[in-house]
mmCIF file of C-alpha atoms in Angstrom:
data_model
loop_
_atom_site.group_PDB
_atom_site.id
_atom_site.type_symbol
_atom_site.label_atom_id
_atom_site.label_comp_id
_atom_site.label_asym_id
_atom_site.label_seq_id
_atom_site.Cartn_x
_atom_site.Cartn_y
_atom_site.Cartn_z
ATOM 1 C CA UNK A 1 136.062 -111.028 1.935
ATOM 2 C CA UNK A 2 135.315 -108.056 -0.924
ATOM 3 C CA UNK A 3 131.244 -109.307 -1.143
ATOM 4 C CA UNK A 4 131.417 -108.913 3.071
ATOM 5 C CA UNK A 5 132.802 -105.608 2.389
ATOM 6 C CA UNK A 6 130.344 -104.472 -0.097
ATOM 7 C CA UNK A 7 127.122 -105.319 1.778
ATOM 8 C CA UNK A 8 128.429 -103.740 4.815
ATOM 9 C CA UNK A 9 129.381 -100.806 2.577
ATOM 10 C CA UNK A 10 125.864 -100.990 1.290
ATOM 11 C CA UNK A 11 123.974 -101.222 4.748
ATOM 12 C CA UNK A 12 125.585 -98.100 5.851
ATOM 13 C CA UNK A 13 124.342 -95.419 8.060
ATOM 14 C CA UNK A 14 125.581 -92.392 6.945
ATOM 15 C CA UNK A 15 127.253 -92.083 10.382
ATOM 16 C CA UNK A 16 129.189 -95.079 9.221
ATOM 17 C CA UNK A 17 129.800 -94.465 5.806
ATOM 18 C CA UNK A 18 131.955 -91.093 6.833
ATOM 19 C CA UNK A 19 134.143 -92.841 9.312
ATOM 20 C CA UNK A 20 134.816 -95.564 5.973
ATOM 21 C CA UNK A 21 135.174 -93.513 3.312
ATOM 22 C CA UNK A 22 137.882 -95.222 1.500
ATOM 23 C CA UNK A 23 135.519 -98.216 0.988
ATOM 24 C CA UNK A 24 133.267 -96.229 -1.525
ATOM 25 C CA UNK A 25 133.554 -95.801 -5.526
ATOM 26 C CA UNK A 26 135.000 -93.440 -6.988
ATOM 27 C CA UNK A 27 133.793 -91.626 -10.335
ATOM 28 C CA UNK A 28 135.447 -92.920 -13.232
ATOM 29 C CA UNK A 29 134.265 -90.685 -15.697
ATOM 30 C CA UNK A 30 133.464 -93.295 -18.585
ATOM 31 C CA UNK A 31 129.171 -93.100 -18.529
ATOM 32 C CA UNK A 32 128.425 -96.264 -16.279
ATOM 33 C CA UNK A 33 125.105 -95.714 -14.295
ATOM 34 C CA UNK A 34 125.287 -94.091 -11.475
ATOM 35 C CA UNK A 35 121.676 -95.133 -9.328
ATOM 36 C CA UNK A 36 120.323 -92.365 -7.575
ATOM 37 C CA UNK A 37 121.293 -93.132 -3.878
ATOM 38 C CA UNK A 38 124.744 -94.469 -4.316
ATOM 39 C CA UNK A 39 127.485 -92.729 -2.152
ATOM 40 C CA UNK A 40 130.548 -92.106 -3.590
ATOM 41 C CA UNK A 41 133.754 -91.149 -2.012
ATOM 42 C CA UNK A 42 134.787 -87.586 -4.010
ATOM 43 C CA UNK A 43 137.571 -86.162 -2.298
ATOM 44 C CA UNK A 44 137.834 -88.083 0.909
ATOM 45 C CA UNK A 45 134.267 -86.953 1.413
ATOM 46 C CA UNK A 46 130.717 -89.377 0.883
ATOM 47 C CA UNK A 47 128.289 -88.048 -1.779
ATOM 48 C CA UNK A 48 125.107 -89.415 -2.888
ATOM 49 C CA UNK A 49 123.629 -89.235 -5.638
ATOM 50 C CA UNK A 50 120.212 -87.513 -5.607
ATOM 51 C CA UNK A 51 118.910 -89.128 -8.870
ATOM 52 C CA UNK A 52 119.361 -91.470 -11.435
ATOM 53 C CA UNK A 53 122.997 -89.443 -13.755
ATOM 54 C CA UNK A 54 125.799 -91.159 -15.505
ATOM 55 C CA UNK A 55 129.168 -90.545 -14.567
ATOM 56 C CA UNK A 56 130.192 -87.929 -17.025
ATOM 57 C CA UNK A 57 132.955 -84.852 -16.527
ATOM 58 C CA UNK A 58 129.750 -82.937 -16.432
ATOM 59 C CA UNK A 59 127.770 -84.911 -13.788
ATOM 60 C CA UNK A 60 130.524 -85.131 -10.966
ATOM 61 C CA UNK A 61 129.780 -83.204 -7.662
ATOM 62 C CA UNK A 62 132.018 -79.941 -8.765
ATOM 63 C CA UNK A 63 130.504 -79.229 -11.906
ATOM 64 C CA UNK A 64 126.884 -80.131 -11.155
ATOM 65 C CA UNK A 65 126.421 -79.964 -7.597
ATOM 66 C CA UNK A 66 121.957 -80.065 -7.346
ATOM 67 C CA UNK A 67 122.496 -83.760 -8.640
ATOM 68 C CA UNK A 68 124.610 -84.605 -5.121
ATOM 69 C CA UNK A 69 123.635 -84.624 -1.962
ATOM 70 C CA UNK A 70 126.167 -84.014 0.622
ATOM 71 C CA UNK A 71 126.575 -86.673 3.578
ATOM 72 C CA UNK A 72 126.577 -83.969 7.547
ATOM 73 C CA UNK A 73 129.431 -86.496 8.502
ATOM 74 C CA UNK A 74 132.823 -86.559 8.603
ATOM 75 C CA UNK A 75 134.653 -89.302 10.425
ATOM 76 C CA UNK A 76 131.713 -90.246 12.231
ATOM 77 C CA UNK A 77 130.972 -87.184 13.946
ATOM 78 C CA UNK A 78 128.043 -84.908 12.355
ATOM 79 C CA UNK A 79 128.902 -81.296 10.835
ATOM 80 C CA UNK A 80 127.198 -78.493 12.592
ATOM 81 C CA UNK A 81 125.185 -76.713 10.050
ATOM 82 C CA UNK A 82 125.185 -72.299 9.920
ATOM 83 C CA UNK A 83 121.218 -73.308 11.140
ATOM 84 C CA UNK A 84 120.774 -75.625 14.491
ATOM 85 C CA UNK A 85 116.972 -76.012 14.146
ATOM 86 C CA UNK A 86 114.758 -77.888 16.034
ATOM 87 C CA UNK A 87 115.467 -81.225 13.962
ATOM 88 C CA UNK A 88 118.647 -81.021 14.553
ATOM 89 C CA UNK A 89 120.317 -79.877 18.471
ATOM 90 C CA UNK A 90 123.150 -81.394 19.900
ATOM 91 C CA UNK A 91 123.075 -82.766 23.009
ATOM 92 C CA UNK A 92 125.364 -82.759 25.714
ATOM 93 C CA UNK A 93 128.376 -84.322 24.993
ATOM 94 C CA UNK A 94 127.564 -85.036 21.279
ATOM 95 C CA UNK A 95 130.878 -84.118 19.472
ATOM 96 C CA UNK A 96 130.336 -82.180 15.512
ATOM 97 C CA UNK A 97 132.725 -80.345 13.223
ATOM 98 C CA UNK A 98 133.088 -77.072 12.655
ATOM 99 C CA UNK A 99 135.314 -76.118 9.849
ATOM 100 C CA UNK A 100 138.308 -78.331 10.615
ATOM 101 C CA UNK A 101 137.661 -78.453 14.117
ATOM 102 C CA UNK A 102 136.098 -81.001 16.636
ATOM 103 C CA UNK A 103 134.049 -79.344 19.138
ATOM 104 C CA UNK A 104 132.059 -81.481 22.136
ATOM 105 C CA UNK A 105 128.230 -79.388 22.701
ATOM 106 C CA UNK A 106 128.919 -78.250 26.861
ATOM 107 C CA UNK A 107 124.620 -77.766 26.524
ATOM 108 C CA UNK A 108 121.862 -80.018 26.521
ATOM 109 C CA UNK A 109 119.832 -79.264 23.611
ATOM 110 C CA UNK A 110 122.048 -76.912 22.204
ATOM 111 C CA UNK A 111 121.290 -74.502 19.212
ATOM 112 C CA UNK A 112 124.331 -72.490 18.826
ATOM 113 C CA UNK A 113 127.366 -73.126 16.809
ATOM 114 C CA UNK A 114 130.917 -72.577 18.171
ATOM 115 C CA UNK A 115 131.074 -69.064 16.280
ATOM 116 C CA UNK A 116 127.515 -68.027 17.602
ATOM 117 C CA UNK A 117 128.128 -69.001 21.147
ATOM 118 C CA UNK A 118 131.497 -70.544 21.654
ATOM 119 C CA UNK A 119 130.463 -71.193 25.288
ATOM 120 C CA UNK A 120 128.422 -73.759 24.684
ATOM 121 C CA UNK A 121 131.173 -75.578 22.985
ATOM 122 C CA UNK A 122 134.755 -77.178 24.167
ATOM 123 C CA UNK A 123 137.674 -78.060 21.120
ATOM 124 C CA UNK A 124 138.135 -81.555 21.362
ATOM 125 C CA UNK A 125 142.060 -81.934 21.593
ATOM 126 C CA UNK A 126 143.069 -85.128 18.551
#
């Protein structure tokens, strides 16, 4: 069973991994090698190692943020970036996080944030 979960975890997309954070290991600070691309559970969010590194207090996402990549999803939905580019537009009806609020895009090809154009987004009640 555990082996099957590990295979699922390793093959998961960033979107899928964000909905199953508890399946990912946490840093232990015991000096083990963390290979580039390894995803971890860091305070309930997924982080990915940007390079090979050692699991030490000096190499945590908080103390060495350049060694870690943020996964731009939370609970299976994209996090709305401060700047939405042509490659990161939100589709009509697509859900996204802005801060701690989940929003639904009310526009096709939405390139505005809920802050810059509130009429383009609707809050999702959970």
